Short mmCIF file of C-alpha atoms and ligand atoms in Angstrom, two decimals:
data_model
loop_
_atom_site.label_atom_id
_atom_site.label_comp_id
_atom_site.label_asym_id
_atom_site.label_seq_id
_atom_site.Cartn_x
_atom_site.Cartn_y
_atom_site.Cartn_z
CA MET H 249 -156.58 24.01 107.30
CA VAL H 250 -157.94 27.01 109.20
CA GLU H 251 -161.02 27.39 111.35
CA SER H 252 -162.58 30.75 110.62
CA ALA H 253 -164.39 32.94 113.13
CA VAL H 254 -167.68 31.89 111.52
CA SER H 255 -167.25 28.25 112.50
CA THR H 256 -166.22 26.82 109.17
CA SER H 257 -163.14 24.94 108.11
CA ILE H 258 -161.42 26.28 104.99
CA THR H 259 -158.55 24.53 103.29
CA ALA H 260 -156.17 25.69 100.58
CA VAL H 261 -154.75 22.19 100.00
CA CYS H 262 -156.06 18.61 99.90
CA ARG H 263 -157.39 17.53 103.28
CA ALA H 264 -155.82 14.09 102.80
CA CYS H 265 -152.48 14.57 101.04
CA GLY H 266 -151.71 18.30 101.04
CA GLY H 267 -151.77 18.42 97.20
CA SER H 268 -153.00 21.40 95.14
CA LEU H 269 -156.73 21.73 94.55
CA ASP H 270 -158.47 22.66 91.29
CA CYS H 271 -161.60 24.55 92.35
CA PHE H 272 -163.81 24.26 89.27
CA MET H 273 -167.06 25.94 90.35
CA SER H 274 -168.90 27.80 93.09
CA LEU H 275 -172.49 27.13 94.14
CA GLY H 276 -172.52 30.40 96.00
CA SER H 277 -172.94 31.34 99.63
CA GLN H 278 -174.88 28.61 101.46
CA PRO H 279 -176.42 28.16 104.91
CA VAL H 280 -176.01 24.95 106.94
CA ALA H 281 -178.19 22.28 105.28
CA GLN H 282 -181.16 20.30 106.69
CA ILE H 283 -183.75 22.64 108.32
CA SER H 284 -183.97 25.96 110.14
CA PRO H 285 -186.24 27.10 112.95
CA GLU H 286 -188.17 30.37 112.64
CA ARG H 287 -185.89 32.16 115.10
CA PRO H 288 -182.22 32.63 114.23
CA THR H 289 -179.72 30.40 116.07
CA GLU H 290 -175.93 30.14 115.93
CA GLN H 291 -176.41 27.52 113.21
CA THR H 292 -178.65 29.70 111.03
CA GLN H 293 -176.18 32.62 111.13
CA ILE H 294 -173.41 30.66 109.46
CA ARG H 295 -172.73 30.94 105.74
CA TYR H 296 -170.00 29.27 103.76
CA GLU H 297 -169.08 29.32 100.08
CA LEU H 298 -169.92 25.99 98.46
CA ARG H 299 -166.89 25.31 96.27
CA PRO H 300 -166.14 21.75 95.16
CA SER H 301 -162.60 20.98 94.04
CA ILE H 302 -160.44 18.08 92.96
CA CYS H 303 -156.99 17.24 94.33
CA LEU H 304 -154.50 17.23 91.48
CA HIS H 305 -152.33 14.78 93.38
CA CYS H 306 -154.56 12.05 94.92
CA GLY H 307 -157.81 12.77 93.04
CA LEU H 308 -159.87 13.28 96.22
CA PHE H 309 -162.98 15.34 95.41
CA GLN H 310 -163.64 17.75 98.29
CA LEU H 311 -165.17 21.02 99.41
CA ILE H 312 -162.84 23.93 100.04
CA GLU H 313 -165.01 25.20 102.89
CA THR H 314 -167.42 23.40 105.20
CA PRO H 315 -169.16 24.25 108.49
CA LEU H 316 -167.40 22.53 111.42
CA PRO H 317 -168.98 19.15 112.29
CA TYR H 318 -170.21 20.28 115.72
CA ILE H 319 -172.29 22.97 113.96
CA MET H 320 -173.96 20.43 111.64
CA PHE H 321 -174.34 17.26 113.71
CA THR H 322 -176.19 18.62 116.72
CA ASN H 323 -178.45 16.82 119.19
CA THR H 324 -181.41 17.68 116.98
CA TYR H 325 -179.84 16.62 113.65
CA PRO H 326 -182.99 15.62 111.73
CA TYR H 327 -181.76 12.93 109.30
CA PHE H 328 -183.01 9.43 110.10
CA SER H 329 -182.11 6.46 107.91
CA SER H 330 -185.42 4.80 108.78
CA THR H 331 -187.53 7.47 106.99
CA SER H 332 -186.78 5.63 103.75
CA ALA H 333 -188.07 2.07 103.36
CA LYS H 334 -185.42 1.51 100.68
CA MET H 335 -182.56 2.66 102.92
CA THR H 336 -183.92 0.60 105.82
CA TYR H 337 -184.03 -2.52 103.64
CA HIS H 338 -180.56 -1.78 102.29
CA LEU H 339 -179.01 -1.37 105.76
CA GLN H 340 -180.79 -4.48 107.05
CA LYS H 341 -179.32 -6.49 104.15
CA LEU H 342 -175.86 -5.13 104.94
CA SER H 343 -176.39 -5.99 108.58
CA GLU H 344 -177.44 -9.56 107.70
CA SER H 345 -174.41 -10.06 105.49
CA VAL H 346 -172.02 -8.74 108.18
CA ALA H 347 -173.68 -10.94 110.85
CA SER H 348 -173.46 -14.04 108.65
CA GLU H 349 -169.69 -13.57 108.18
CA LEU H 350 -168.93 -13.37 111.90
CA ASP H 351 -167.68 -16.29 113.97
CA VAL H 352 -170.10 -16.10 116.90
CA ALA H 353 -167.96 -18.48 118.97
CA GLY H 354 -165.14 -15.92 118.94
CA ASP H 355 -167.30 -13.22 120.63
CA PRO H 356 -166.99 -10.79 117.72
CA PHE H 357 -167.29 -7.03 118.14
CA VAL H 358 -168.92 -4.73 115.55
CA VAL H 359 -168.52 -0.95 115.55
CA GLU H 360 -170.61 1.42 113.46
CA VAL H 361 -169.29 4.92 112.86
CA GLY H 362 -172.24 7.33 112.51
CA SER H 363 -174.87 4.84 113.72
CA ASN H 364 -177.72 7.36 113.35
CA ASP H 365 -181.06 5.85 114.48
CA GLY H 366 -179.67 2.30 114.71
CA THR H 367 -181.16 1.00 111.46
CA PHE H 368 -177.97 -1.00 110.76
CA LEU H 369 -177.02 -2.07 114.31
CA LYS H 370 -180.52 -3.13 115.38
CA LEU H 371 -180.19 -6.51 113.74
CA ILE H 372 -176.65 -7.02 115.08
CA ALA H 373 -178.01 -6.24 118.56
CA GLU H 374 -180.91 -8.66 118.05
CA HIS H 375 -178.40 -11.41 117.23
CA GLY H 376 -176.89 -10.74 120.68
CA LEU H 377 -173.58 -9.70 119.10
CA ARG H 378 -171.25 -7.29 120.88
CA HIS H 379 -171.50 -3.94 119.17
CA LEU H 380 -171.13 -0.21 119.63
CA GLY H 381 -172.47 2.68 117.58
CA VAL H 382 -170.67 6.02 117.60
CA GLU H 383 -173.03 8.90 116.90
CA PRO H 384 -172.73 12.60 117.73
CA ALA H 385 -176.45 13.38 117.23
CA GLU H 386 -178.08 12.49 120.56
CA GLY H 387 -181.64 12.50 119.18
CA ALA H 388 -180.80 9.82 116.62
CA ALA H 389 -178.70 7.92 119.19
CA ASN H 390 -181.64 7.79 121.61
CA ILE H 391 -183.87 6.21 118.96
CA ALA H 392 -181.19 3.54 118.46
CA ARG H 393 -180.89 2.99 122.22
CA SER H 394 -184.65 2.51 122.53
CA MET H 395 -184.24 -0.50 120.20
CA GLY H 396 -181.52 -2.10 122.32
CA VAL H 397 -178.52 -0.69 120.43
CA SER H 398 -175.48 0.48 122.46
CA VAL H 399 -174.31 3.94 121.42
CA LEU H 400 -171.47 6.22 122.44
CA VAL H 401 -172.61 9.80 121.82
CA THR H 402 -169.55 11.48 120.37
CA PHE H 403 -167.67 12.15 117.12
CA PHE H 404 -165.44 9.38 115.82
CA ASP H 405 -161.76 10.29 115.60
CA SER H 406 -158.44 8.71 116.60
CA SER H 407 -158.94 9.49 120.29
CA THR H 408 -162.47 7.99 120.32
CA ALA H 409 -161.00 4.90 118.61
CA LEU H 410 -158.37 4.60 121.34
CA GLN H 411 -161.03 5.01 124.04
CA ILE H 412 -163.16 2.21 122.48
CA ARG H 413 -160.12 -0.03 122.08
CA GLN H 414 -159.33 0.40 125.77
CA SER H 415 -162.91 -0.16 126.96
CA HIS H 416 -164.13 -2.85 124.52
CA GLY H 417 -161.07 -4.20 122.70
CA GLN H 418 -160.48 -4.15 118.93
CA ALA H 419 -163.26 -4.61 116.38
CA ASP H 420 -163.79 -7.50 113.96
CA VAL H 421 -165.82 -5.26 111.66
CA ILE H 422 -166.13 -1.48 111.47
CA VAL H 423 -168.96 -0.11 109.34
CA GLY H 424 -169.71 3.41 108.10
CA ALA H 425 -172.82 4.00 105.98
CA ASN H 426 -172.82 7.45 104.35
CA VAL H 427 -170.67 8.99 107.02
CA LEU H 428 -166.98 8.86 106.05
CA ALA H 429 -167.70 11.53 103.44
CA HIS H 430 -168.83 13.79 106.28
CA MET H 431 -165.53 13.78 108.19
CA PRO H 432 -163.16 16.64 107.28
CA SER H 433 -160.27 15.20 109.35
CA ILE H 434 -160.30 12.08 107.21
CA ILE H 435 -156.69 11.05 107.90
CA ASP H 436 -157.22 11.20 111.66
CA VAL H 437 -160.39 9.13 111.21
CA ALA H 438 -158.51 6.59 109.06
CA LYS H 439 -155.81 6.37 111.77
CA GLY H 440 -158.55 5.66 114.32
CA ILE H 441 -160.05 2.93 112.11
CA ALA H 442 -156.63 1.30 111.63
CA ASP H 443 -155.99 1.39 115.37
CA LEU H 444 -159.40 0.00 116.33
CA LEU H 445 -159.52 -2.77 113.71
CA LYS H 446 -158.24 -6.26 114.60
CA ASP H 447 -155.36 -7.60 112.47
CA ASP H 448 -157.79 -9.67 110.41
CA GLY H 449 -160.72 -7.28 110.73
CA LEU H 450 -162.70 -5.63 107.94
CA PHE H 451 -163.66 -2.01 107.52
CA VAL H 452 -166.73 -1.59 105.28
CA PHE H 453 -168.04 1.78 104.27
CA GLU H 454 -170.47 3.20 101.75
CA ALA H 455 -170.54 6.61 100.15
CA ILE H 456 -171.93 8.40 97.11
CA TYR H 457 -169.84 7.45 94.08
CA LEU H 458 -168.10 10.30 92.26
CA PRO H 459 -168.70 9.08 88.67
CA ASP H 460 -172.45 8.79 89.43
CA LEU H 461 -172.51 12.31 90.84
CA LEU H 462 -170.70 13.69 87.79
CA ARG H 463 -172.58 11.65 85.17
CA CYS H 464 -176.03 12.51 86.55
CA ASN H 465 -175.22 16.15 87.35
CA MET H 466 -176.10 15.73 91.02
CA PHE H 467 -174.98 19.21 92.03
CA ASP H 468 -177.32 19.07 95.04
CA GLN H 469 -175.35 16.21 96.59
CA LEU H 470 -172.84 18.96 97.30
CA TYR H 471 -173.41 20.58 100.69
CA GLY H 472 -171.36 21.12 103.82
CA GLU H 473 -171.91 17.65 105.23
CA HIS H 474 -170.56 15.97 102.09
CA VAL H 475 -167.05 17.33 102.39
CA PHE H 476 -165.77 14.44 100.23
CA THR H 477 -167.18 12.50 97.30
CA PHE H 478 -165.09 9.36 96.98
CA SER H 479 -163.98 7.25 94.06
CA VAL H 480 -162.24 3.87 94.11
CA SER H 481 -158.95 5.49 93.10
CA SER H 482 -159.08 8.20 95.78
CA VAL H 483 -160.17 5.79 98.55
CA ARG H 484 -157.27 3.48 97.71
CA LYS H 485 -154.75 6.33 98.01
CA VAL H 486 -156.21 8.07 101.06
CA PHE H 487 -156.49 4.98 103.28
CA ALA H 488 -153.12 3.62 102.16
CA LYS H 489 -151.65 6.47 104.21
CA CYS H 490 -152.74 4.54 107.31
CA ALA H 491 -151.74 1.13 105.92
CA LEU H 492 -155.34 0.19 105.13
CA GLU H 493 -155.73 -1.63 101.81
CA LEU H 494 -158.79 -1.51 99.58
CA ILE H 495 -159.59 -5.19 98.98
CA ASP H 496 -163.04 -5.14 97.38
CA VAL H 497 -165.65 -2.73 96.01
CA CYS H 498 -169.26 -3.13 94.95
CA HIS H 499 -171.59 -0.60 93.36
CA VAL H 500 -174.86 -0.13 95.29
CA ASP H 501 -178.07 1.55 94.22
CA VAL H 502 -178.73 3.98 97.07
CA GLN H 503 -178.41 7.78 97.37
CA GLY H 504 -178.43 8.14 93.58
CA GLY H 505 -175.50 5.70 93.17
CA SER H 506 -173.02 4.66 95.85
CA MET H 507 -169.99 2.42 96.27
CA ARG H 508 -169.34 -0.07 99.05
CA TYR H 509 -165.63 -0.14 99.94
CA VAL H 510 -164.09 -3.02 101.90
CA LEU H 511 -160.67 -2.41 103.47
CA ALA H 512 -158.29 -4.47 105.61
CA HIS H 513 -154.85 -4.01 107.13
CA ARG H 514 -152.27 -4.01 104.32
CA GLY H 515 -151.28 -7.50 103.19
CA ARG H 516 -153.81 -9.37 105.35
CA LYS H 517 -156.37 -10.25 102.65
CA ASN H 518 -156.49 -10.94 98.92
CA VAL H 519 -157.43 -8.00 96.72
CA ALA H 520 -160.48 -8.77 94.54
CA GLU H 521 -160.46 -8.01 90.80
CA SER H 522 -163.28 -5.52 91.32
CA VAL H 523 -160.73 -2.98 92.56
CA SER H 524 -158.64 -2.88 89.37
CA HIS H 525 -161.82 -3.15 87.30
CA PHE H 526 -163.17 0.10 88.80
CA ILE H 527 -159.79 1.83 88.71
CA ASP H 528 -159.69 1.18 84.93
CA PHE H 529 -163.29 2.33 84.59
CA GLU H 530 -162.53 5.59 86.43
CA SER H 531 -159.53 6.26 84.26
CA ARG H 532 -161.61 5.77 81.09
CA PHE H 533 -164.39 7.90 82.64
CA GLY H 534 -161.91 10.76 82.92
CA LEU H 535 -161.66 11.24 86.69
CA GLY H 536 -158.04 12.26 86.17
CA ARG H 537 -158.87 14.96 83.61
CA ALA H 538 -159.65 18.58 84.55
CA ASP H 539 -162.19 18.99 81.73
CA THR H 540 -164.42 16.26 83.28
CA TYR H 541 -165.08 18.60 86.21
CA HIS H 542 -165.35 21.78 84.17
CA MET H 543 -167.92 20.14 81.88
CA PHE H 544 -169.88 18.95 84.96
CA ALA H 545 -169.96 22.57 86.15
CA GLU H 546 -171.30 23.72 82.77
CA ARG H 547 -174.07 21.10 82.79
CA CYS H 548 -175.08 22.10 86.33
CA HIS H 549 -175.27 25.78 85.34
CA LYS H 550 -177.56 24.77 82.47
CA ILE H 551 -179.85 22.87 84.89
CA ARG H 552 -179.97 25.94 87.14
CA ASN H 553 -180.98 28.16 84.19
CA ASP H 554 -183.52 25.67 82.80
CA LEU H 555 -185.14 25.18 86.20
CA ARG H 556 -185.37 28.89 86.93
CA PHE H 557 -186.90 29.43 83.48
CA LEU H 558 -189.45 26.61 83.91
CA LEU H 559 -190.52 27.72 87.40
CA GLY H 560 -190.74 31.38 86.33
CA ASP H 561 -192.88 30.39 83.36
CA LEU H 562 -195.22 28.21 85.50
CA ARG H 563 -195.65 31.07 87.91
CA LYS H 564 -196.47 33.50 85.11
CA ARG H 565 -199.16 31.04 84.01
CA GLN H 566 -200.42 30.99 87.62
CA TYR H 567 -199.66 27.36 88.36
CA ARG H 568 -198.93 26.50 91.98
CA VAL H 569 -195.58 24.80 92.63
CA VAL H 570 -194.40 23.11 95.84
CA GLY H 571 -191.36 20.98 96.67
CA TYR H 572 -191.19 17.35 97.85
CA GLY H 573 -188.44 16.30 100.26
CA ALA H 574 -186.80 18.72 102.71
CA SER H 575 -183.55 16.85 102.14
CA ALA H 576 -180.17 18.39 102.79
CA LYS H 577 -179.90 18.41 98.99
CA SER H 578 -182.82 20.83 98.82
CA THR H 579 -180.81 23.45 100.75
CA THR H 580 -178.25 23.54 97.94
CA LEU H 581 -180.97 23.46 95.29
CA PHE H 582 -183.08 26.31 96.66
CA ASN H 583 -180.17 28.53 97.64
CA TRP H 584 -178.07 28.07 94.53
CA CYS H 585 -181.07 28.46 92.23
CA GLU H 586 -182.32 31.39 94.36
CA LEU H 587 -185.83 30.02 94.80
CA ASP H 588 -188.03 31.37 97.55
CA SER H 589 -191.62 30.88 98.72
CA SER H 590 -192.97 33.17 95.98
CA ILE H 591 -191.89 30.44 93.52
CA VAL H 592 -192.03 27.24 95.60
CA GLU H 593 -194.75 27.69 98.24
CA TYR H 594 -193.64 24.98 100.66
CA VAL H 595 -191.82 21.66 100.76
CA THR H 596 -193.52 18.45 101.86
CA ASP H 597 -191.64 16.03 104.10
CA CYS H 598 -192.72 13.07 106.22
CA THR H 599 -190.11 13.75 108.93
CA LYS H 600 -192.02 15.16 111.91
CA GLU H 601 -188.87 16.93 113.18
CA LYS H 602 -188.70 18.94 109.92
CA GLN H 603 -192.36 20.00 109.66
CA GLY H 604 -193.02 23.57 110.79
CA HIS H 605 -189.41 24.53 110.10
CA TYR H 606 -187.89 26.17 107.01
CA ILE H 607 -185.53 25.29 104.20
CA PRO H 608 -182.38 27.05 105.44
CA GLY H 609 -181.64 30.42 103.87
CA THR H 610 -185.18 30.68 102.45
CA SER H 611 -188.71 31.57 103.48
CA ILE H 612 -189.95 28.14 102.31
CA PRO H 613 -191.76 26.23 105.10
CA VAL H 614 -191.85 22.44 105.49
CA ARG H 615 -195.32 20.83 105.59
CA SER H 616 -196.65 17.31 106.15
CA PRO H 617 -197.67 14.89 103.37
CA GLU H 618 -201.26 15.15 104.70
CA PHE H 619 -201.21 18.89 104.02
CA PHE H 620 -199.86 18.22 100.51
CA ALA H 621 -202.62 15.65 99.86
CA GLN H 622 -205.37 18.12 100.77
CA ASP H 623 -203.77 21.16 99.17
CA ARG H 624 -203.64 19.86 95.59
CA PRO H 625 -200.87 21.99 94.06
CA ASP H 626 -200.27 21.76 90.29
CA TYR H 627 -196.57 20.86 90.32
CA ALA H 628 -194.19 19.28 92.83
CA LEU H 629 -190.45 19.77 92.48
CA LEU H 630 -188.96 16.46 93.57
CA SER H 631 -186.06 17.51 95.77
CA ALA H 632 -185.81 13.95 97.14
CA TRP H 633 -185.31 12.53 93.62
CA ASN H 634 -183.26 9.65 95.04
CA HIS H 635 -186.49 8.33 96.61
CA ARG H 636 -188.53 8.89 93.47
CA THR H 637 -190.00 5.37 93.16
CA GLU H 638 -190.97 5.24 96.82
CA ILE H 639 -192.50 8.74 96.83
CA GLU H 640 -194.38 8.34 93.54
CA ALA H 641 -195.86 5.08 94.82
CA LYS H 642 -197.05 6.81 98.02
CA GLU H 643 -198.40 9.86 96.25
CA GLN H 644 -200.33 8.29 93.37
CA HIS H 645 -203.31 10.52 94.17
CA PHE H 646 -201.22 13.56 93.15
CA ARG H 647 -200.82 12.31 89.56
CA ARG H 648 -204.39 11.04 89.42
CA ARG H 649 -205.68 14.53 90.18
CA GLY H 650 -203.58 16.00 87.38
CA GLY H 651 -200.50 16.97 89.42
CA LYS H 652 -197.09 16.82 87.72
CA TRP H 653 -193.63 16.08 89.09
CA ILE H 654 -190.66 18.25 88.18
CA VAL H 655 -187.24 16.61 88.28
CA TYR H 656 -183.92 18.36 87.67
CA VAL H 657 -181.31 15.61 87.62
CA PRO H 658 -179.84 14.53 85.28
CA GLU H 659 -181.80 17.30 83.52
CA VAL H 660 -184.92 19.38 84.00
CA ALA H 661 -188.11 17.54 83.02
CA THR H 662 -191.76 17.24 84.01
CA ALA H 663 -193.52 13.91 84.41
P1 LIG Z 1294 -182.49 12.11 101.78
O1 LIG Z 1294 -182.38 12.18 100.32
O2 LIG Z 1294 -182.62 10.74 102.33
O3 LIG Z 1294 -181.26 12.72 102.48
P2 LIG Z 1294 -180.39 14.05 102.44
O4 LIG Z 1294 -180.99 14.89 103.53
O5 LIG Z 1294 -179.07 13.47 102.80
O6 LIG Z 1294 -180.39 14.75 101.11
O7 LIG Z 1294 -183.70 13.02 102.26
C1 LIG Z 1294 -184.94 12.73 101.77
C2 LIG Z 1294 -185.99 13.50 102.51
O8 LIG Z 1294 -187.25 13.14 101.97
C3 LIG Z 1294 -186.04 13.18 104.01
O9 LIG Z 1294 -186.22 14.40 104.73
C4 LIG Z 1294 -187.27 12.31 104.16
C5 LIG Z 1294 -188.12 12.73 103.00
N1 LIG Z 1294 -188.98 11.67 102.49
C6 LIG Z 1294 -190.37 11.87 102.47
O10 LIG Z 1294 -190.85 12.95 102.87
N2 LIG Z 1294 -191.16 10.87 102.01
C7 LIG Z 1294 -190.66 9.67 101.58
O11 LIG Z 1294 -191.42 8.79 101.15
C8 LIG Z 1294 -189.24 9.49 101.60
C9 LIG Z 1294 -188.64 8.20 101.11
C10 LIG Z 1294 -188.44 10.51 102.06
ZN1 LIG Z 1295 -154.97 14.84 97.72
#
């Protein structure tokens, strides 16, 4: 792996096993996702080529190039789990189930890697359980702290794990919700997890599930932060390198389709049937076949063409189109499809920290939902399609006044 002068990490081989990579498509030159201020900063200067690939040896789906984590996860990183009611509910449920499994008499210790705004740890803290969040984005960490959550503001790696082990002891449970996929040095992270976890401890993490991404053509889930998209078969192989065994998996309906992985030290727990069930499923799905990825690329190119055609046609007919959801996904969407503010006037987003900024690499500004409600555009391109039910419920007035939604995964359609 090399770190280029432009602050990205580029690899020629698998980041986990050193195997050869089949790079099956390029989504072009991309800026760092999330949002950009009006004035250029170090972050807005960086471009990287968005090239997903698959390891021919361990099957780990990964990006060839990604901005270095310190470039992406800054103090002002604007993603907050609590902006989605669905995600909040989901993390609270996970938190309840972790808390109910713990033996309170044994003074258990829970660590969350990438604790963001504390949506998961809040409940653990309220139960009076010993806990620690590890979060590099200070803004998000401060929100968590204001709710009584303890946070160490840093990146999680093997040296952070050692530091926590020395200061707090080993953990009964380590959790990572949509964060392991963001860590390019995955083997070092796995070493840290193995070191920090008690002999009988559990490591639970969630991540977008590769077959869902491929089946639903979610090309926009690919951006620098998501350096990996895991599958049951790749997780089993990658973590086995650090003697962590995959003992259970469960499909969960967040982020367009995710998997919850439960791991333990090798040989310490029984392995549930769910693991072999999903390994068989993935084999039948074709995760081991090159054409699965090449066909995904073809379908994504078709979406790009269909969307550009539809938006061009609407513009010719003088309809006004805006976007909804200044998600990280929208950076990939707008840059790969080469859409600017002459086609999509602005993007609506409820996150205060995003309003007044721009979709990176474009001239498209981010505006509040109140602005959207008064403005009455004709079409809204739903770039937060994973929150479709929640957003459509909030924005019923848009449909009532004749507005139409445009979706683009799994295919381009208006509704
Ligand atoms: P999300 O899909 O959660 O994440 P990512 O950035 O990883 O792609 O982003 C969804 C965006 O949509 C986020 O900026 C918040 C915004 N949003 C709204 O504006 N209104 C809503 O009702 C919801 C649920 C999200
Ligand atoms: Zn590999």
